[in-house]
Structures are given as C-alpha cells and as structure tokens.
mmCIF file of N, CA and C in Angstrom:
data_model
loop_
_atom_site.group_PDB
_atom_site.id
_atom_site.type_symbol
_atom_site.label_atom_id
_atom_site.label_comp_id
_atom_site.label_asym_id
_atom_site.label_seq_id
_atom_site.Cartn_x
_atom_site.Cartn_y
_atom_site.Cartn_z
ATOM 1 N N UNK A 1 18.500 -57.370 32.570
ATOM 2 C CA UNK A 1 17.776 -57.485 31.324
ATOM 3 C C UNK A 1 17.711 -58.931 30.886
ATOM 4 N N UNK A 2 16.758 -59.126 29.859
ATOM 5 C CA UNK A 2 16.866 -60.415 29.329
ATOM 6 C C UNK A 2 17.349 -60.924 28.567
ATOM 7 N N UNK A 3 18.170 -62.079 27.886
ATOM 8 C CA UNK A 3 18.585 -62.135 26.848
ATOM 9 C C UNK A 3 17.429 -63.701 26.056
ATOM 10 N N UNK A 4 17.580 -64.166 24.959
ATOM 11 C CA UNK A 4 16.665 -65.239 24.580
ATOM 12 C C UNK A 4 17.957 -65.788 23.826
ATOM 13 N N UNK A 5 17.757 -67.431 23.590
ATOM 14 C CA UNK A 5 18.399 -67.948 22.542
ATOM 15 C C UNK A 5 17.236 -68.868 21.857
ATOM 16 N N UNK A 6 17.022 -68.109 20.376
ATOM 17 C CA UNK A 6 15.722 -68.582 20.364
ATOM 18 C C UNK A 6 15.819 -69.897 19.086
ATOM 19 N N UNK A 7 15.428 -70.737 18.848
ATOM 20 C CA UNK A 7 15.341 -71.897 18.029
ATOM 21 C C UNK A 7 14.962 -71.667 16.747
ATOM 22 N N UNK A 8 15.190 -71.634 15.415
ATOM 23 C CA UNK A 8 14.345 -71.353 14.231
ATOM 24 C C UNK A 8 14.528 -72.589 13.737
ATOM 25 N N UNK A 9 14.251 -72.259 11.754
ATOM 26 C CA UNK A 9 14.213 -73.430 11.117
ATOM 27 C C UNK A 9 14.760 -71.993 9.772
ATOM 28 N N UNK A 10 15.272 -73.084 8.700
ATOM 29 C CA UNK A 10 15.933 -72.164 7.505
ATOM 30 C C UNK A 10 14.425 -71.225 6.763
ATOM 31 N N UNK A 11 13.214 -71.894 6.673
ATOM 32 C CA UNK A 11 12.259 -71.152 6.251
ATOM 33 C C UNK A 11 12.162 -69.942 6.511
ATOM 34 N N UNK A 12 11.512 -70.058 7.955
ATOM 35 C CA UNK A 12 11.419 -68.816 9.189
ATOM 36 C C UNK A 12 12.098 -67.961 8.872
ATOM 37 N N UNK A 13 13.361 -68.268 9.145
ATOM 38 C CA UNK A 13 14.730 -67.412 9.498
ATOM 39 C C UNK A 13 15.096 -66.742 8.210
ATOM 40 N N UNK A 14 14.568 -67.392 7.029
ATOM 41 C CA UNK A 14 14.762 -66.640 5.560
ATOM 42 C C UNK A 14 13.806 -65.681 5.339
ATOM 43 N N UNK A 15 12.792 -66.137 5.566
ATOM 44 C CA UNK A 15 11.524 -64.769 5.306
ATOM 45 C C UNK A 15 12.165 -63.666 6.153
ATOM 46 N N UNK A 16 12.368 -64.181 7.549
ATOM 47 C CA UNK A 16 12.082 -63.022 8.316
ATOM 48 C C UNK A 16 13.219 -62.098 7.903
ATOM 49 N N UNK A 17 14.761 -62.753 7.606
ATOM 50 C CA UNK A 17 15.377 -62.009 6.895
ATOM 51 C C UNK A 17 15.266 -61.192 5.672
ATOM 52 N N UNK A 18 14.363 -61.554 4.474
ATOM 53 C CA UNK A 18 14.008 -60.953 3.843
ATOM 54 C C UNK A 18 12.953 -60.167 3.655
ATOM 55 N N UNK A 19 12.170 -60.418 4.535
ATOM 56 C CA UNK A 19 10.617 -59.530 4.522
ATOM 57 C C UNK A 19 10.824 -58.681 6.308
ATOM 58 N N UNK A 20 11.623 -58.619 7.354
ATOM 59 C CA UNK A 20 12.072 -57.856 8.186
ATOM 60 C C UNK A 20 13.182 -56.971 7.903
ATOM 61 N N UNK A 21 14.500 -58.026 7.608
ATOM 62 C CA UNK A 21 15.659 -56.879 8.049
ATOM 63 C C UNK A 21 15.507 -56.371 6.757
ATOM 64 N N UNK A 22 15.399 -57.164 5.354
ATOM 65 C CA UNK A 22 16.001 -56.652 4.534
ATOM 66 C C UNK A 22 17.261 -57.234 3.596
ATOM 67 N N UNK A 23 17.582 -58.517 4.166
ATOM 68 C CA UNK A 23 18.912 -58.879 3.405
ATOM 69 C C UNK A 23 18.590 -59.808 2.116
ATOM 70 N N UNK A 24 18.988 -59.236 1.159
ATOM 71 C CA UNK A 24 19.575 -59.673 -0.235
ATOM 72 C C UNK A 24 20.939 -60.555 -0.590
ATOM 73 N N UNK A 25 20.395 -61.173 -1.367
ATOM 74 C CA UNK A 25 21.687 -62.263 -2.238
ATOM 75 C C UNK A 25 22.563 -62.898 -1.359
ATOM 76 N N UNK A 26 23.885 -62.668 -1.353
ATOM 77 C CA UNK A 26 25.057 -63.815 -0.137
ATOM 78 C C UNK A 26 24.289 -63.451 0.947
ATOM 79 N N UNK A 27 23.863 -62.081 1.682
ATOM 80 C CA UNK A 27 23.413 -62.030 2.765
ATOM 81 C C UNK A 27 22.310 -63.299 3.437
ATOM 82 N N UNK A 28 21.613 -63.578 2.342
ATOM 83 C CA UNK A 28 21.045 -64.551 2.429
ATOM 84 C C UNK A 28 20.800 -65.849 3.062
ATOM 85 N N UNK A 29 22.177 -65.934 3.191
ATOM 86 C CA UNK A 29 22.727 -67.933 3.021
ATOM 87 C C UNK A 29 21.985 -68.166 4.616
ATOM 88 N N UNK A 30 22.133 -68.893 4.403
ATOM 89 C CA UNK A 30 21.228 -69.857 5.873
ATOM 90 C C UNK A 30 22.455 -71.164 6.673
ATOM 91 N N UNK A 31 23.109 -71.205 7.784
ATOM 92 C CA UNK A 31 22.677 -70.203 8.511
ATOM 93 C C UNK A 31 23.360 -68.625 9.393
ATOM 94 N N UNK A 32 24.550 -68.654 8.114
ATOM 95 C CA UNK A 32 24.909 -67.277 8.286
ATOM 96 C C UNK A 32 24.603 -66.400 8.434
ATOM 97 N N UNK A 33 23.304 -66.121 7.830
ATOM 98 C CA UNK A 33 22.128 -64.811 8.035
ATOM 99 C C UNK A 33 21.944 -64.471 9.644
ATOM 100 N N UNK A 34 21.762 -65.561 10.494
ATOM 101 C CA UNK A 34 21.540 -65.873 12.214
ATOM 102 C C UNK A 34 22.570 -64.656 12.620
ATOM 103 N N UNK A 35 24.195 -64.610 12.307
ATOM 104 C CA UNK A 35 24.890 -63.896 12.959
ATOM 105 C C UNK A 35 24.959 -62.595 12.288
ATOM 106 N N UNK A 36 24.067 -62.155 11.481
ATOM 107 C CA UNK A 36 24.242 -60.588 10.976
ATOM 108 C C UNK A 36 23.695 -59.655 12.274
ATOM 109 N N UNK A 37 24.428 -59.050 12.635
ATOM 110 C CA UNK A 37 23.843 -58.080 13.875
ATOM 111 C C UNK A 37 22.443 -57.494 13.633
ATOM 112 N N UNK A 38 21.736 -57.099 12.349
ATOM 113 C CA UNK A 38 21.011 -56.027 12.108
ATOM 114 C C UNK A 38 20.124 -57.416 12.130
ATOM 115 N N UNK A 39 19.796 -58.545 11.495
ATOM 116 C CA UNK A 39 19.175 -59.519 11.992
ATOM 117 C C UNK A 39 18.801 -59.843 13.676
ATOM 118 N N UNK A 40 19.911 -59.987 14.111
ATOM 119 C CA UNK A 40 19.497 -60.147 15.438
ATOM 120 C C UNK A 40 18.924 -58.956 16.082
ATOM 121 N N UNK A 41 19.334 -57.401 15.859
ATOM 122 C CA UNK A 41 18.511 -56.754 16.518
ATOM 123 C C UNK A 41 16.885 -56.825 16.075
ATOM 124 N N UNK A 42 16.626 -57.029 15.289
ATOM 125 C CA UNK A 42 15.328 -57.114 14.534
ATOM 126 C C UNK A 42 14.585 -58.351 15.092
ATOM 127 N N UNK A 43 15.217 -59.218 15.237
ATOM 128 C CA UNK A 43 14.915 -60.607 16.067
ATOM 129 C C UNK A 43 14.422 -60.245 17.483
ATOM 130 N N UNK A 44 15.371 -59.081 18.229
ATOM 131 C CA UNK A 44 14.929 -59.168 19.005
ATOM 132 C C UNK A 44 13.685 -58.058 19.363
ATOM 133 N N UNK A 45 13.671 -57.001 18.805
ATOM 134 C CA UNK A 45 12.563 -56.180 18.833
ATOM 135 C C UNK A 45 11.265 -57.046 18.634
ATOM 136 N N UNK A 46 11.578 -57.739 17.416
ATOM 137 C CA UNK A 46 9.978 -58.930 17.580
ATOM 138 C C UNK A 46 9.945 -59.433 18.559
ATOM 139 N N UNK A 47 10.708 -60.463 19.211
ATOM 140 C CA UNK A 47 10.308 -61.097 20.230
ATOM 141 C C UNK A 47 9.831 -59.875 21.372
ATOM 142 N N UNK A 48 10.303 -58.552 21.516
ATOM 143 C CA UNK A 48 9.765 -57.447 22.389
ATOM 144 C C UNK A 48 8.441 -56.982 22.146
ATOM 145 N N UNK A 49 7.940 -57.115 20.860
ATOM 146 C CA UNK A 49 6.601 -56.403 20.515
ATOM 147 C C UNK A 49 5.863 -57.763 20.675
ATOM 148 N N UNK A 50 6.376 -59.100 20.485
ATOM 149 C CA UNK A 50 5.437 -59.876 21.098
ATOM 150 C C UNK A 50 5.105 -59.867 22.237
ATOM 151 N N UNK A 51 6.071 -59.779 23.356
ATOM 152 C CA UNK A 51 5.949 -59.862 24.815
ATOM 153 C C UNK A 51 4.854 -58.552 25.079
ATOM 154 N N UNK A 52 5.289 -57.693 24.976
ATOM 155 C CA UNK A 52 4.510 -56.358 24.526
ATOM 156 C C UNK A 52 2.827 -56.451 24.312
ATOM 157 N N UNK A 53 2.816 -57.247 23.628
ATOM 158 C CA UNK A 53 1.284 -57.406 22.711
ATOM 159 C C UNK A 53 0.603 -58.417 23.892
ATOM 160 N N UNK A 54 1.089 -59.719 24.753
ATOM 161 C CA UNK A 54 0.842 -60.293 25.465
ATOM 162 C C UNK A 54 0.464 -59.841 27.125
ATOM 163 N N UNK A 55 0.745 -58.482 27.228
ATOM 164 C CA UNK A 55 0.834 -57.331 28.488
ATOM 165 C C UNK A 55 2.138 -57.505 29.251
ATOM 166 N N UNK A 56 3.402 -58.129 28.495
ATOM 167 C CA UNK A 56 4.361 -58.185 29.439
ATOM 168 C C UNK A 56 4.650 -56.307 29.791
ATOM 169 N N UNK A 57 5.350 -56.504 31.204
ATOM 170 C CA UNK A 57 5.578 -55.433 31.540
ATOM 171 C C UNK A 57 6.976 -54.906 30.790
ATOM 172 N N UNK A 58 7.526 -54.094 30.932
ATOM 173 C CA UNK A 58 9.057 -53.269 29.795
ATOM 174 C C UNK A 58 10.239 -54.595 30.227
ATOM 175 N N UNK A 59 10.413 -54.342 31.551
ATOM 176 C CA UNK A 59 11.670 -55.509 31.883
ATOM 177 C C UNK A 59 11.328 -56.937 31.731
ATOM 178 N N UNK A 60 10.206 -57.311 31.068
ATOM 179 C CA UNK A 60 10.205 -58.912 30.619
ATOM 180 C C UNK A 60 10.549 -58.637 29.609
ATOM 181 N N UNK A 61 10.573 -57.795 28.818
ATOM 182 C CA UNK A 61 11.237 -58.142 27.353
ATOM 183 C C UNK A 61 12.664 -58.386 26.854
ATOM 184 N N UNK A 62 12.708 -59.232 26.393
ATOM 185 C CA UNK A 62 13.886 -59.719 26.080
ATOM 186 C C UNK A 62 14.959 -58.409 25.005
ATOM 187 N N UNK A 63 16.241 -58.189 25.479
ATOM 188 C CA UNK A 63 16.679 -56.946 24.510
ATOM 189 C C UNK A 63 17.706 -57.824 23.512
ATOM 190 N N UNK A 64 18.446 -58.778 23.529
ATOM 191 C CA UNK A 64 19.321 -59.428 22.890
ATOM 192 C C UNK A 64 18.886 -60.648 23.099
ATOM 193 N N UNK A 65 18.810 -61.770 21.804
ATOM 194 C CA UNK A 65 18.929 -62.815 21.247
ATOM 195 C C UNK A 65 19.845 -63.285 20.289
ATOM 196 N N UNK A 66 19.770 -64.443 20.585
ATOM 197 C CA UNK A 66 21.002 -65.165 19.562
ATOM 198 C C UNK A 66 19.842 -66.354 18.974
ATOM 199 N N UNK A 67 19.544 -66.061 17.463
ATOM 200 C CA UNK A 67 19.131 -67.476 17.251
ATOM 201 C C UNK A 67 20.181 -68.910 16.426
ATOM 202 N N UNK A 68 19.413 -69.855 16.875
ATOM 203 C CA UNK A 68 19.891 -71.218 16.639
ATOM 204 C C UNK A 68 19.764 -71.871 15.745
ATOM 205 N N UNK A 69 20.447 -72.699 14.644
ATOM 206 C CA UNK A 69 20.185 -73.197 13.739
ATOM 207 C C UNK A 69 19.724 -74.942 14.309
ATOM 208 N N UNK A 70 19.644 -75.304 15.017
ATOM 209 C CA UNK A 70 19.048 -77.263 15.528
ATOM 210 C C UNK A 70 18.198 -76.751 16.751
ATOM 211 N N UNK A 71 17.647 -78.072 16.639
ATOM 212 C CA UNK A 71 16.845 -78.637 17.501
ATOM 213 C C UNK A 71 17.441 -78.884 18.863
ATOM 214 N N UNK A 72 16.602 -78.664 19.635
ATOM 215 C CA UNK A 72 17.018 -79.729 21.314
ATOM 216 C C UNK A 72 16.095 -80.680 21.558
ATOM 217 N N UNK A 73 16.405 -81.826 21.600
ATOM 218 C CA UNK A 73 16.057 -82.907 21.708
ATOM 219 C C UNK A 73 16.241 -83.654 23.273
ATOM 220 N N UNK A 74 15.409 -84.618 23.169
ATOM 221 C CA UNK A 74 16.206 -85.589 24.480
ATOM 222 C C UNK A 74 17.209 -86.218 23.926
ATOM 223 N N UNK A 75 16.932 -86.604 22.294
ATOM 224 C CA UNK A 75 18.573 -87.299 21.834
ATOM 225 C C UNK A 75 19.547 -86.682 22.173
ATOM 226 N N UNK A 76 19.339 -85.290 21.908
ATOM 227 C CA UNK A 76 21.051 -84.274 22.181
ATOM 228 C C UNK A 76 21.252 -84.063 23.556
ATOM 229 N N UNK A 77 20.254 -84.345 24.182
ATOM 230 C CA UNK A 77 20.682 -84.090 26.002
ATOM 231 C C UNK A 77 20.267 -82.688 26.247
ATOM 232 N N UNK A 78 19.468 -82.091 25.243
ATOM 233 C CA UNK A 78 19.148 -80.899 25.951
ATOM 234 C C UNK A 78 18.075 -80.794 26.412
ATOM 235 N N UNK A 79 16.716 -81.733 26.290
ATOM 236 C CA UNK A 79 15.917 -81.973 26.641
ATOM 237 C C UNK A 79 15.441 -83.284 27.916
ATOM 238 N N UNK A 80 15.219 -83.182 28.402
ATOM 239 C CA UNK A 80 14.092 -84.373 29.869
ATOM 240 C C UNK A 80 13.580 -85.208 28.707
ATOM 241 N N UNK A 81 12.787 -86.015 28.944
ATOM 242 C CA UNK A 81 12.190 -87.341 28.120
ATOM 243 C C UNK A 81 10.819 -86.658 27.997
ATOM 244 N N UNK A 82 10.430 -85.772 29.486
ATOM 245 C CA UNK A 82 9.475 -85.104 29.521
ATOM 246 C C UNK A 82 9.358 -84.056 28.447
ATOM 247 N N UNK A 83 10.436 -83.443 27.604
ATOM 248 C CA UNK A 83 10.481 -81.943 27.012
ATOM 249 C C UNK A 83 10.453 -80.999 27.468
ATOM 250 N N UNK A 84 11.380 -80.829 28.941
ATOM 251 C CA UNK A 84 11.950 -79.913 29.952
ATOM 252 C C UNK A 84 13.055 -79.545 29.146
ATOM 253 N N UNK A 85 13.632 -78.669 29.698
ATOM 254 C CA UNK A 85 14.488 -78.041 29.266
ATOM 255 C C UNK A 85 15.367 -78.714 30.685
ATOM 256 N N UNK A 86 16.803 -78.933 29.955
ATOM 257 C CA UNK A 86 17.861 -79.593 31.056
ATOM 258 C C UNK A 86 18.785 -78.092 31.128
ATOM 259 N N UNK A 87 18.677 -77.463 31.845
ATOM 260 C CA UNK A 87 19.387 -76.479 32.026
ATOM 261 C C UNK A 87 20.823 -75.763 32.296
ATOM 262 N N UNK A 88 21.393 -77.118 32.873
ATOM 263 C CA UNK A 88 23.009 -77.655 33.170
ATOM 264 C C UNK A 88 23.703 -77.423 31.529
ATOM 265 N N UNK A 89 23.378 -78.450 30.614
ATOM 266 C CA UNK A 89 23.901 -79.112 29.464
ATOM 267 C C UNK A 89 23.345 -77.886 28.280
ATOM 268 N N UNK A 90 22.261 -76.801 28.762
ATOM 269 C CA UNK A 90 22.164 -75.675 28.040
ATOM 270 C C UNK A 90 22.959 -74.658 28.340
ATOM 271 N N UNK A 91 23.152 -74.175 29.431
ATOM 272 C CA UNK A 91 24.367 -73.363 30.138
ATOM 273 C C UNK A 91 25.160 -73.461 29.797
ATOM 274 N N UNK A 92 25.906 -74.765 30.071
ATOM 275 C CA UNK A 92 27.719 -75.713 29.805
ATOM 276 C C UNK A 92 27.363 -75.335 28.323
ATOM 277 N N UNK A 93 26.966 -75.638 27.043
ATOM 278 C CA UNK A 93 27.254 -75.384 25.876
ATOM 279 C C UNK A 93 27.003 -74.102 24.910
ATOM 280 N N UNK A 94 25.990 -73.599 25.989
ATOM 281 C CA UNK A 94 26.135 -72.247 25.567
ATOM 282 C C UNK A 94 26.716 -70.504 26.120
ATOM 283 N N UNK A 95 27.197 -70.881 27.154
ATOM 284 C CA UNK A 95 28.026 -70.361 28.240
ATOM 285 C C UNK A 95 28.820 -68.646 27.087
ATOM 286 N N UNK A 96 29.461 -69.420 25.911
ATOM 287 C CA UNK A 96 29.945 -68.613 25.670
ATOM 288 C C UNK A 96 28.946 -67.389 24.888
ATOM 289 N N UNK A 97 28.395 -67.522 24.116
ATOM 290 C CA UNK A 97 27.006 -67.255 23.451
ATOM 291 C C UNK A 97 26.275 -66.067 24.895
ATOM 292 N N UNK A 98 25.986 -66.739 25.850
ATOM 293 C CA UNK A 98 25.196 -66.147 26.753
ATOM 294 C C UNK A 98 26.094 -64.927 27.257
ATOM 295 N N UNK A 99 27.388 -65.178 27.562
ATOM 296 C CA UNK A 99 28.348 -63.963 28.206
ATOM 297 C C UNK A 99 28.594 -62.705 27.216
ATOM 298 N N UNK A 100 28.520 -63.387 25.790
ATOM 299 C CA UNK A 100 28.182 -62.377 24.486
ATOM 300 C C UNK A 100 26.846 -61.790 24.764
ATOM 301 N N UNK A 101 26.003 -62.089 25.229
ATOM 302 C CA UNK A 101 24.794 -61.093 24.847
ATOM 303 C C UNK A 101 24.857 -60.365 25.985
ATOM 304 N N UNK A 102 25.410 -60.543 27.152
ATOM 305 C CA UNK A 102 25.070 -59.794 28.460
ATOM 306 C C UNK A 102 26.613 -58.353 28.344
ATOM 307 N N UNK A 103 27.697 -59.440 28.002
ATOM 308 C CA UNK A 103 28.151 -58.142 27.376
ATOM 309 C C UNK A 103 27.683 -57.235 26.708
ATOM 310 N N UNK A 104 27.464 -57.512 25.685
ATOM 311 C CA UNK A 104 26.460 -56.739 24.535
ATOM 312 C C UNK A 104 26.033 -55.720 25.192
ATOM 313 N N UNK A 105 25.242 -56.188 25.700
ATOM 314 C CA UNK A 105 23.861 -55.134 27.020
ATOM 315 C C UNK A 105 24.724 -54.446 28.271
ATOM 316 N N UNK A 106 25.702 -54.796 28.454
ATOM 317 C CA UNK A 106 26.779 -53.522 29.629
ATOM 318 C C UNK A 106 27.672 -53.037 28.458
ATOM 319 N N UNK A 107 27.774 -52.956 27.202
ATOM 320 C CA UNK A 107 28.207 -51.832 26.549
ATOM 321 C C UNK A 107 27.295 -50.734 26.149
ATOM 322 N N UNK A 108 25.719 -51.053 26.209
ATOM 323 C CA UNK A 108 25.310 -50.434 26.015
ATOM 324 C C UNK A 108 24.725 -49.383 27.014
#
C-alpha cells in the first residue's frame, strides 16, 4: 500500500480541519491539529478521492499520510538545486514517521 507525507501550510490545514474533520476550539491549534488521527484519516481519504478522480487505479491510492508542518528546500537539504526530491536525507529523517504508517496499515 501507499503511504504519503504530505506538505501543508497553517491556512490549508485549518480549514480543512474545520470544514472536513470537524475540529473545534484547542482542537484547533496549528500544528497539533496534523497529529489528530481522525484528521489524518480524512487527509487521507482526500488525497484517495483525488487519485480516484484522476483515473488512478485502487492500489495507487495512498491509505495513510502524515502531514508536515515546513517546507523542503535546497536550504534544508531536502531538495536538488533542481527541486528534486533528495531521497536519502528524506528517508534518514523521516524513517521513523514512515515505519509508523506502514505499521499502521499491518494492523489493519
């Protein structure tokens, strides 16, 4: 299966919390809202009905995401000069993050 770690910004990530999942008042805060489970499943069903809407087939869709509060940059080393994705220095720092979502998905 797939997992995504997807990039937002506090705007985004506030609407979608409040006009998707649903969360009110402390739930709110930014960017604590990112790790509410019922957020992320909702996160990820969108990113599924997008893939969906685009003709991906069932197994391109992504079932678990984790979103991100920054940027990747070439300053931070997560980016090429080009705006590649450096894939080493995304792995190495998110290693733990990624073994969480694949768990996730063999409990289920």
């Amino acid at each position: 299966f797939i997992c995504a770690l997807v990039l937002t910004d506090e705007k985004k990530a506030l609407h979608f919390a409040k006009e998707t999942v649903g969360l009110t008042g402390a739930d709110l805060a930014y960017p604590e809202c990112l790790a509410n489970p019922e957020f992320r499943k909702k996160a990820a069903a969108s990113l599924a009905a997008t893939a969906k809407a685009a003709g991906r087939k069932p197994f391109e869709f992504p079932k678990f995401c984790r979103l991100l509060d920054e940027e990747w940059t070439p300053e931070n080393g997560m980016l090429t000069s080009a705006m590649k994705l450096k894939r080493k220095p995304l792995e190495e720092k998110y290693a733990d993050t990624i073994k969480e979502m694949f768990a996730e998905g063999a409990e289920k």
